[in-house]
Coordinates of C-alpha atoms in Angstrom, one line a residue:
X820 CA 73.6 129.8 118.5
X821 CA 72.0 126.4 117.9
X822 CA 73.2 123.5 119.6
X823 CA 75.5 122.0 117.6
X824 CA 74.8 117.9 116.6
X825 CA 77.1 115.3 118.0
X826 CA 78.9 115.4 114.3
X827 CA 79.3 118.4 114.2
X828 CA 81.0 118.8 118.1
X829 CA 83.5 116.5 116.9
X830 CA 84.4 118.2 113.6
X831 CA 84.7 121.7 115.1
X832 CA 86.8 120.4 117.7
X833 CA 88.9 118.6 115.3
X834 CA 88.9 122.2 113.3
X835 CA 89.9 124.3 116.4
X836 CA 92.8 121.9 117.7
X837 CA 94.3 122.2 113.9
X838 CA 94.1 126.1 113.9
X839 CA 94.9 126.8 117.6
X840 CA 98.5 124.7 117.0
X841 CA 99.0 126.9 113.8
X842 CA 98.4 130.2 115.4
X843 CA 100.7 129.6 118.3
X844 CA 103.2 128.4 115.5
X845 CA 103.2 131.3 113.7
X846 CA 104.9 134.3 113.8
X847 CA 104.4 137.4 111.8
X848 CA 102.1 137.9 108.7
X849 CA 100.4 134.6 107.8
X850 CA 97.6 133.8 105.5
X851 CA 95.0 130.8 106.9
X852 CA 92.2 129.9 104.3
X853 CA 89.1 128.5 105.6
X854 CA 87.0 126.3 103.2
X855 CA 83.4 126.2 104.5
X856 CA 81.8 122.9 103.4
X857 CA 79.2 123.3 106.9
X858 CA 78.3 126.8 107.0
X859 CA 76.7 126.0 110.9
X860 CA 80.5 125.6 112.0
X861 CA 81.2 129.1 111.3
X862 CA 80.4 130.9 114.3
X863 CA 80.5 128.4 116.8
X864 CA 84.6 128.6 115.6
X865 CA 85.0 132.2 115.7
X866 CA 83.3 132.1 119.2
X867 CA 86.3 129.3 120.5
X868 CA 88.1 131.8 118.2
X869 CA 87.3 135.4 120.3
X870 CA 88.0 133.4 124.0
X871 CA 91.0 132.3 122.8
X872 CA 92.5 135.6 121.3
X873 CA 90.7 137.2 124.7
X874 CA 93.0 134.9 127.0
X875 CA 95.8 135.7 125.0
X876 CA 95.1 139.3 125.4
X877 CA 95.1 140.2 121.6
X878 CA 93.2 142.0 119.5
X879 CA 91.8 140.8 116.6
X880 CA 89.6 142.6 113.3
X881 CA 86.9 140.9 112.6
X882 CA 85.2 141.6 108.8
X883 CA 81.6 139.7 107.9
X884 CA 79.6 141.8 105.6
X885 CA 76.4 139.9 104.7
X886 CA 75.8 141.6 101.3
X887 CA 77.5 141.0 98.2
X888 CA 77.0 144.3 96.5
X889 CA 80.6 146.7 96.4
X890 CA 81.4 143.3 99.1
X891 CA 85.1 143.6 98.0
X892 CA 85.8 147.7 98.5
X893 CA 83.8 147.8 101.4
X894 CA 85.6 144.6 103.2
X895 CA 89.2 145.8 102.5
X896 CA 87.6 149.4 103.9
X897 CA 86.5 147.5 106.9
X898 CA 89.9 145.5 107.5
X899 CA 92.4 148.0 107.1
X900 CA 90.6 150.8 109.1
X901 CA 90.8 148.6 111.8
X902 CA 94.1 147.9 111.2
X903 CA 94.5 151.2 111.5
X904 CA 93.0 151.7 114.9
X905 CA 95.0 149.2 116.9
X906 CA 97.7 146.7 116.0
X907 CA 95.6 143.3 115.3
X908 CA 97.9 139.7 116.0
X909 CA 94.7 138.5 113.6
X910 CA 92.0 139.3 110.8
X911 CA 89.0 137.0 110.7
X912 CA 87.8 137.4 107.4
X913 CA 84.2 136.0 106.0
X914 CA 84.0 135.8 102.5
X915 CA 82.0 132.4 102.1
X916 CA 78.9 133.7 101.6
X917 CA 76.8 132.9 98.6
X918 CA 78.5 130.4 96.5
X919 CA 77.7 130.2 93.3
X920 CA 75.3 133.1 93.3
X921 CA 76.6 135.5 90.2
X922 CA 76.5 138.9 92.4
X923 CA 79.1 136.9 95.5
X924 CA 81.3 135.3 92.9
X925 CA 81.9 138.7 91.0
X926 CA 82.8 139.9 94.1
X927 CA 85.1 137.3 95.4
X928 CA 87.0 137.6 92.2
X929 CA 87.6 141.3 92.8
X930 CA 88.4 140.5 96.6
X931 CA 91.5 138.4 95.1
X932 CA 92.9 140.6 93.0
X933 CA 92.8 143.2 95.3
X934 CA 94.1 141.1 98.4
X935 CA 96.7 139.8 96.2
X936 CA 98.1 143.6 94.9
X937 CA 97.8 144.4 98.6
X938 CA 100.0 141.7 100.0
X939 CA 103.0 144.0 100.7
X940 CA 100.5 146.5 102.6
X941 CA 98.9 143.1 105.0
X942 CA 102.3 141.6 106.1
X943 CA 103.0 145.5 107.1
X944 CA 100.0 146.1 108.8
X945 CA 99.0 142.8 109.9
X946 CA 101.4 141.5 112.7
X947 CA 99.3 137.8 112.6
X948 CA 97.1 135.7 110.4
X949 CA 94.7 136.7 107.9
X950 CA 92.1 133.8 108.2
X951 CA 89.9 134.2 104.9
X952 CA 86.7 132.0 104.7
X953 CA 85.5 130.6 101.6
X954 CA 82.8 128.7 100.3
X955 CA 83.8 125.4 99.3
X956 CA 85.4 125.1 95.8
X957 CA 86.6 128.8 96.3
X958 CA 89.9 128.0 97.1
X959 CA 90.4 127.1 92.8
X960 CA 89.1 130.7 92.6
X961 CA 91.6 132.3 94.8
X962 CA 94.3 130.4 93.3
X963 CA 93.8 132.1 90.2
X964 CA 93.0 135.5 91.1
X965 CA 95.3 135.9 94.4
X966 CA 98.6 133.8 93.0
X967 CA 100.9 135.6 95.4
X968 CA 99.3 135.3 98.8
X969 CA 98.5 131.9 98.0
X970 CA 101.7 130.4 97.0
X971 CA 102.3 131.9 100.7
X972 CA 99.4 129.7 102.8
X973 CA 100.6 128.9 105.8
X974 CA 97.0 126.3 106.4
X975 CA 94.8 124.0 105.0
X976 CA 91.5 123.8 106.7
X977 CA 88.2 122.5 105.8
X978 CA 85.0 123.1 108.0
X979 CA 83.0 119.6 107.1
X980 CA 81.1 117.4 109.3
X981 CA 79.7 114.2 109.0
X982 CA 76.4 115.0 109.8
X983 CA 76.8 118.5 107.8
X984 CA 75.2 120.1 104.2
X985 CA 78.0 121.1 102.1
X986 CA 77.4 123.9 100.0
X987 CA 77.0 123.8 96.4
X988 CA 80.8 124.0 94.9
X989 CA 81.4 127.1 93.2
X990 CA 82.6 125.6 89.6
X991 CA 79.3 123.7 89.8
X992 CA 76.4 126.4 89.9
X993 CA 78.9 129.3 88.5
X994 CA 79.6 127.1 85.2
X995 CA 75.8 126.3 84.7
X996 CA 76.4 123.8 82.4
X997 CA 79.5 121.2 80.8
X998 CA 80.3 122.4 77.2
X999 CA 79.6 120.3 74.5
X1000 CA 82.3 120.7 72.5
X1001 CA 85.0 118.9 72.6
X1002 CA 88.6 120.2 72.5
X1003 CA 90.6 119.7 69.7
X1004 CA 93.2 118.5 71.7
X1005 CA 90.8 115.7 73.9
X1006 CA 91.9 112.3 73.7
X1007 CA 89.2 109.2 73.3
X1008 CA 88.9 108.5 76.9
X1009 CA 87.7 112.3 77.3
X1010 CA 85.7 111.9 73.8
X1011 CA 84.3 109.2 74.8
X1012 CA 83.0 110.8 78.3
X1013 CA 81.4 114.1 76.7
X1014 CA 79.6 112.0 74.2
X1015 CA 78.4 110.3 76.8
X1016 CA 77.3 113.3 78.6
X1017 CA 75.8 115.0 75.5
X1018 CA 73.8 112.5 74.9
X1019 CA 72.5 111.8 78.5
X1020 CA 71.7 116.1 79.4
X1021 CA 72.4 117.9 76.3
X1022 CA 73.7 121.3 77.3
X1023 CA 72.5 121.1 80.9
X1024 CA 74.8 120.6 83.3
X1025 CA 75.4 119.3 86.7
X1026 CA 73.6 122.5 88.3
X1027 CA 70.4 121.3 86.8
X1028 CA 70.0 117.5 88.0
X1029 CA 68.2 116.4 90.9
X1030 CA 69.3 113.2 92.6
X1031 CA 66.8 111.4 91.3
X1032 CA 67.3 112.3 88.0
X1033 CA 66.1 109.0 86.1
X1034 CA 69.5 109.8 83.4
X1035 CA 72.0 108.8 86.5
X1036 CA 71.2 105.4 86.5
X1037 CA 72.7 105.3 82.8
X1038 CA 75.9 107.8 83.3
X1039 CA 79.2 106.3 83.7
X1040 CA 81.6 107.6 86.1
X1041 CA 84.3 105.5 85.5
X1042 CA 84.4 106.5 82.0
X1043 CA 85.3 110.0 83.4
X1044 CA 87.4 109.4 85.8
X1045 CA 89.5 107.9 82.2
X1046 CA 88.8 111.1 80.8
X1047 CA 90.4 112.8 83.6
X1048 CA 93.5 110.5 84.1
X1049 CA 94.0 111.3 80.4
X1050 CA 93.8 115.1 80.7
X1051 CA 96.1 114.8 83.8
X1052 CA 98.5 112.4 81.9
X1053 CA 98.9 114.8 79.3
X1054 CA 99.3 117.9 81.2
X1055 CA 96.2 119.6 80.9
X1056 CA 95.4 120.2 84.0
X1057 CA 92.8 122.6 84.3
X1058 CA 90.8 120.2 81.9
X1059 CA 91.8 117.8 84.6
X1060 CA 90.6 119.9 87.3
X1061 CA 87.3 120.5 85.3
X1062 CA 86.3 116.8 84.7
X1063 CA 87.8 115.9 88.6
X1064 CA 85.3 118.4 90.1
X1065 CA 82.5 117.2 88.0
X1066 CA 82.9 113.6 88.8
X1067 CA 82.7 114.2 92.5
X1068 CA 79.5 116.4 92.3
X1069 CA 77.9 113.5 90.1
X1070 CA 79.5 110.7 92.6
X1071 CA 77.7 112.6 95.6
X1072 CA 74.5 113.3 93.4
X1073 CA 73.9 109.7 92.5
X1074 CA 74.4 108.4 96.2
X1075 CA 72.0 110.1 97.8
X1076 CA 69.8 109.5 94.9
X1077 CA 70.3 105.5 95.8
X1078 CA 71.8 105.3 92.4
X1079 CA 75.6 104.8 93.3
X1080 CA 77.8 102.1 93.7
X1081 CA 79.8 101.6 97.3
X1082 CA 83.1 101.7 95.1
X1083 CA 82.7 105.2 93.1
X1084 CA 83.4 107.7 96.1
X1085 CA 87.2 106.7 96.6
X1086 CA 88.7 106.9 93.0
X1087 CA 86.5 110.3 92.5
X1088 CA 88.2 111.7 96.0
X1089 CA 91.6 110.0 94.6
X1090 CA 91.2 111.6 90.8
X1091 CA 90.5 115.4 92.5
X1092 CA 93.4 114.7 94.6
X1093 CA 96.1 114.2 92.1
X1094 CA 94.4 116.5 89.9
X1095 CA 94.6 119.1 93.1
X1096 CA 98.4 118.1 94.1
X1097 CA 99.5 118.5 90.4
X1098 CA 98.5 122.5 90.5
X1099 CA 99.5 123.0 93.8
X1100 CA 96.6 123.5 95.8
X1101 CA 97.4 122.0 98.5
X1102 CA 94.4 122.9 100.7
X1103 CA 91.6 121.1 98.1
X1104 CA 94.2 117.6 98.3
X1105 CA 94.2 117.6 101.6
X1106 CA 90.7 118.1 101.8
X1107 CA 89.8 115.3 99.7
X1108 CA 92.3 112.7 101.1
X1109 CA 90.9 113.5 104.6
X1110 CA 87.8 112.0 103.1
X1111 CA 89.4 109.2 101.6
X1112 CA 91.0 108.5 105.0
X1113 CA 87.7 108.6 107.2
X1114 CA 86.4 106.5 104.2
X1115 CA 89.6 103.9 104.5
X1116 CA 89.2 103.4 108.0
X1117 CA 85.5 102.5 107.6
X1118 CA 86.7 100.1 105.4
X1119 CA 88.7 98.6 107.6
X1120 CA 86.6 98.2 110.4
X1121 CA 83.8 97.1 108.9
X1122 CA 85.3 94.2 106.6
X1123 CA 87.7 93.2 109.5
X1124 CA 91.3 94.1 108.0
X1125 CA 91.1 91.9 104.7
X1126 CA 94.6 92.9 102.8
X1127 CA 92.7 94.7 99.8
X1128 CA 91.2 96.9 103.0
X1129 CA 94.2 97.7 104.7
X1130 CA 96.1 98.2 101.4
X1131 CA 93.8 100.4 100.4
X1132 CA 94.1 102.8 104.1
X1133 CA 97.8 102.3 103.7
X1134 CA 97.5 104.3 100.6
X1135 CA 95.5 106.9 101.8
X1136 CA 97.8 108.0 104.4
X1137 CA 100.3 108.2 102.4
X1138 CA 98.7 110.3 100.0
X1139 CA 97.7 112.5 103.4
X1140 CA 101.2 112.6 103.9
X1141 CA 102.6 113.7 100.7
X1142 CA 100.1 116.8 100.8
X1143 CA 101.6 117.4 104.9
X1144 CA 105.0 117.1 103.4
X1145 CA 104.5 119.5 100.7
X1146 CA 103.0 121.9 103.0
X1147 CA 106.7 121.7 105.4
X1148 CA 104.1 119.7 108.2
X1149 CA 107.2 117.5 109.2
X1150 CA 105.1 116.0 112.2
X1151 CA 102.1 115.6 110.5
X1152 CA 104.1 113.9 107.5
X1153 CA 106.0 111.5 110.2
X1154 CA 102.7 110.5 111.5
X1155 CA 101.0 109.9 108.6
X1156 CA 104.0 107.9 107.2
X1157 CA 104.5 105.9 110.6
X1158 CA 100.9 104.1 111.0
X1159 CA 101.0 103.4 106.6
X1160 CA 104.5 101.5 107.4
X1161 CA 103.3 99.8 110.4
X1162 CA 100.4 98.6 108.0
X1163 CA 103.2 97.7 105.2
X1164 CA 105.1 95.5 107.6
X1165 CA 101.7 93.6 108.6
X1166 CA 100.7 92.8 104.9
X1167 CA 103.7 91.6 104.2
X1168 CA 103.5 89.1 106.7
X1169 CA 100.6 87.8 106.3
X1170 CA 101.0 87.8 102.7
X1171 CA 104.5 86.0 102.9
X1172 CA 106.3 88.7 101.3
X1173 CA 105.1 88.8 98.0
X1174 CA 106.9 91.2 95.6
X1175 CA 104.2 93.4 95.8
X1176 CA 104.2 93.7 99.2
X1177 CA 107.8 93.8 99.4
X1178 CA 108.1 97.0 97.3
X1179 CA 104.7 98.3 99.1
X1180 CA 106.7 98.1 102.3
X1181 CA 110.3 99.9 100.5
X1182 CA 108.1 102.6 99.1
X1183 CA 106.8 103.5 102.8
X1184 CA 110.4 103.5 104.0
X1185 CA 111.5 106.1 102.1
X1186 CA 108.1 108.3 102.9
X1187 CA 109.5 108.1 106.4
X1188 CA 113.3 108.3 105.6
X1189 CA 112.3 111.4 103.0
X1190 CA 110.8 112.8 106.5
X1191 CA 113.8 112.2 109.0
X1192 CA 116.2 113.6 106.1
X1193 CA 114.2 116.7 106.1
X1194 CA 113.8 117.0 110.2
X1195 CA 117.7 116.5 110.1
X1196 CA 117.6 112.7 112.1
X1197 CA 120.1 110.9 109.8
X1198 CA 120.3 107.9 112.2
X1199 CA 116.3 107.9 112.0
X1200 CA 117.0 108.2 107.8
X1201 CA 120.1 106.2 107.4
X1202 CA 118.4 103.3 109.7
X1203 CA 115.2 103.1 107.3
X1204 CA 116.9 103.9 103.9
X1205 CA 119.2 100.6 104.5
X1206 CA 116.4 98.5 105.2
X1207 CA 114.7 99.6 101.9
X1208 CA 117.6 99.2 100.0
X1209 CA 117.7 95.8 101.4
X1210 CA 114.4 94.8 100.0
X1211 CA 115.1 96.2 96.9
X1212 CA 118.0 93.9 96.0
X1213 CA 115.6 91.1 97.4
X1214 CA 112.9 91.8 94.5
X1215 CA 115.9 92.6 91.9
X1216 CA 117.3 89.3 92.8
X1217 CA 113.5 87.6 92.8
X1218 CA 112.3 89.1 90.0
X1219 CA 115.4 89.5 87.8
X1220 CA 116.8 92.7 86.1
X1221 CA 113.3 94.1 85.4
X1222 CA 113.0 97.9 84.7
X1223 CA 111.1 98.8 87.6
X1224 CA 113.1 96.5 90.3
X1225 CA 116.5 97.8 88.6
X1226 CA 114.6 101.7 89.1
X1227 CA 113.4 101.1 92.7
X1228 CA 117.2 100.2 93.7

C-alpha cells in the first residue's frame, strides 16, 4: 500500500476509533454500512481491520470481487461458504466498486434484494457484523432495495478525507440527466428552479458539466435549495431527496470551478440533511452534518467567535446530535448537546439575553434533558428541564402571550 497523506492518516484513524468502539459494543448479528467517499482508505482500514480481529483471535470472511458481472450471486456464494467453513464473529463485505457504472449498479441492486430476503439466514449464520461497503450515494440505493436490514443498522460511517477524491455519487452518473418536466404536483419555487435549469443545460444533466462549465456562473442555487424546502414542506420527499442531492453535486462543481460563493456549501449540506433525516437514513445525515461541523468550526476559528459564527456551530451540533440520538448513540448525543449549550450560555451573555438567545439557550436544554431522560439520570433531566422552563416564562413574560412563547412553555 501507498503511503497514506497526512489527511488522510487522520481520517482513517478517526474511521477506525468509530468502528473499533462499535464492534466491541456489539453483540450478535449486526449490520455496519461503509460509505466510501476516498476509495484509498479502503484497504489501509481492513488491514487495522485483520490485526485487530487477529488479536482478538476471531475469524473473519472477507468478500471483494473486482468484477461486476453475476457480482451479486457470486458474492453471497463467496460469504456464505465461508460461513459455512468456520463460525465468522465478522463479514467484510466490498461492494463499492464502480459507482455509477450501469453493469455495478445493476448489480448492487440485485445484491439488496437478495441480502435483504436473506436477513433471517445472516443473523443465523453470522454470529458478528456484516460490514457492507458502498460507494458514496449507495446507501439511498440500499434503503430502497434492502428495507429490512437497513431499518436494522447498527453504524453510520463514512470513509472521507480532507485531502481525498470522492467518488462520483451514484444518483448523479446513474440518472444521466434532470428531467424536464415538471410534476404536476411542483410548486413555483420548484417551477421556478427547473425552468431555470432547462433553460441553462437543456436535457443534460449534472453528469455532463465540467467545472468550468461557462453556464455555472448564471445557475442559481439558492433557488433550489427553495425548490427543495418546498418539496420537503409538502411531503414529497423523494422529490426532496432528488433536488437535495443535485444541489450539493452543483455546489461542489462550481467551487472547484472558482465559480462559488463561501456561503452556498452550508445550506446545501443543511438541505440534504433534513431531506436525509426526514426518510430515515440516518447514515447520509450524519454524513453531511459531519461536514457542516468541520465547516462550523472553520468558521469559528477563522472569524474569531463573532455571534453569527458561533450560532451557526451551535446549530450544527445539534443537528449532529439529533441524527446520534436517533441512532440510540446516548454518549455521542450528550456530547454533542453539551459543547452546543456551553455555546448557548456564552451568546447569551454577551448578547445580554436577547429573546433570541434566551430561547436558543431553552431549546439546547431540553436536547440535553431529552438525553438524561433517555440514559435514565432524572436529577441530570429534572436539573436542566427546570432551568428551561425558567426561561420560558421569562420570554412569555417579555414578549407577551405570543404563540410561540405560549408553545415553548
Amino acid at each position: 500500500m501507498q503511503p497514506l497523506s497526512a489527511a488522510r492518516e487522520v481520517a482513517l484513524a478517526e474511521a477506525w476509533r468509530v468502528l473499533e468502539r462499535r464492534l466491541r459494543l456489539s453483540q450478535g448479528f449486526a449490520f455496519f454500512p461503509i460509505i466510501v467517499s476516498d476509495a484509498a482508505l479502503v484497504q489501509p482500514l481492513k488491514a487495522r481491520l485483520e490485526g485487530w480481529m487477529r488479536s482478538q483471535n476471531w475469524a473473519w470472511a472477507d468478500v471483494a470481487l473486482a468484477e461486476p458481472d453475476g457480482f451479486a450471486e457470486r458474492a453471497l456464494r463467496s460469504l456464505f461458504a465461508q460461513l459455512r467453513a468456520k463460525p465468522a464473529r465478522l463479514a467484510w463485505f466490498e461492494a463499492q466498486r464502480g459507482a455509477g457504472e450501469a453493469g455495478w449498479v445493476d448489480q448492487r441492486r440485485e445484491l439488496f434484494s437478495r441480502l435483504n430476503e436473506r436477513r433471517g439466514r445472516l443473523e443465523g449464520e453470522l454470529k458478528g457484523a456484516l460490514l457492507l461497503l458502498l460507494p458514496e450515494g449507495g446507501e439511498r440505493e440500499a434503503a430502497r432495495f434492502a428495507p429490512d436490514l437497513w431499518h436494522v443498522r447498527g453504524l453510520s460511517l463514512t470513509l472521507r478525507s480532507e485531502g481525498g477524491t470522492a467518488s462520483t455519487p451514484e444518483f448523479v452518473a446513474a440518472a444521466g440527466k434532470v428531467s424536464t418536466q415538471v410534476a404536476a404536483e411542483a410548486g413555483p419555487a420548484e417551477t421556478r428552479w427547473r425552468e431555470q435549469w432547462q433553460r441553462l443545460f437543456g436535457d443534460g444533466g449534472i453528469a455532463t458539466l465540467s467545472e468550468k462549465d461557462p453556464r455555472l456562473q448564471s445557475l442559481s442555487p439558492w433557488d433550489g435549495f427553495a425548490a427543495a424546502d418546498e418539496a420537503l414542506s409538502t411531503g414529497r420527499l423523494d422529490m426532496a431527496r432528488e433536488l437535495a442531492d443535485l444541489l450539493l453535486a452543483v455546489v461542489r462543481l462550481r467551487q472547484r470551478g472558482g465559480e462559488g460563493q463561501a456561503g452556498e456549501l452550508p445550506p446545501a449540506l443543511d438541505t440534504l440533511g433534513r431531506v436525509a433525516r426526514a426518510q430515515g437514513d440516518w447514515a447520509q445525515a450524519e454524513s453531511v452534518y459531519r461536514e457542516s461541523l468541520t465547516l462550523s468550526r472553520q468558521l469559528v476559528e477563522r472569524l474569531g467567535g463573532t455571534p453569527e459564527a458561533l450560532r451557526d456551530l451551535s446549530i450544527s451540533l445539534d443537528n449532529l446530535g439529533r441524527v446520534a440520538q436517533a441512532q440510540g448513540d446516548w454518549t455521542q448525543a450528550a456530547e454533542l448537546y453539551r459543547e452546543s449549550l456551553t455555546l448557548s450560555r456564552q451568546l447569551a451573555e454577551r448578547l445580554g439575553g436577547t429573546p433570541e438567545a434566551l430561547r436558543d439557550l431553552s431549546i439546547s436544554l431540553d436536547n440535553l434533558g431529552r438525553v438524561a431522560q433517555a440514559q435514565g439520570d432524572w436529577a441530570q433531566a429534572e436539573s436542566v428541564y427546570r432551568e428551561s422552563l425558567t426561561l420560558s416564562r421569562q420570554l412569555v413574560d417579555r414578549l407577551g402571550d405570543t404563540s410561540e412563547a405560549l408553545r415553548d412553555l
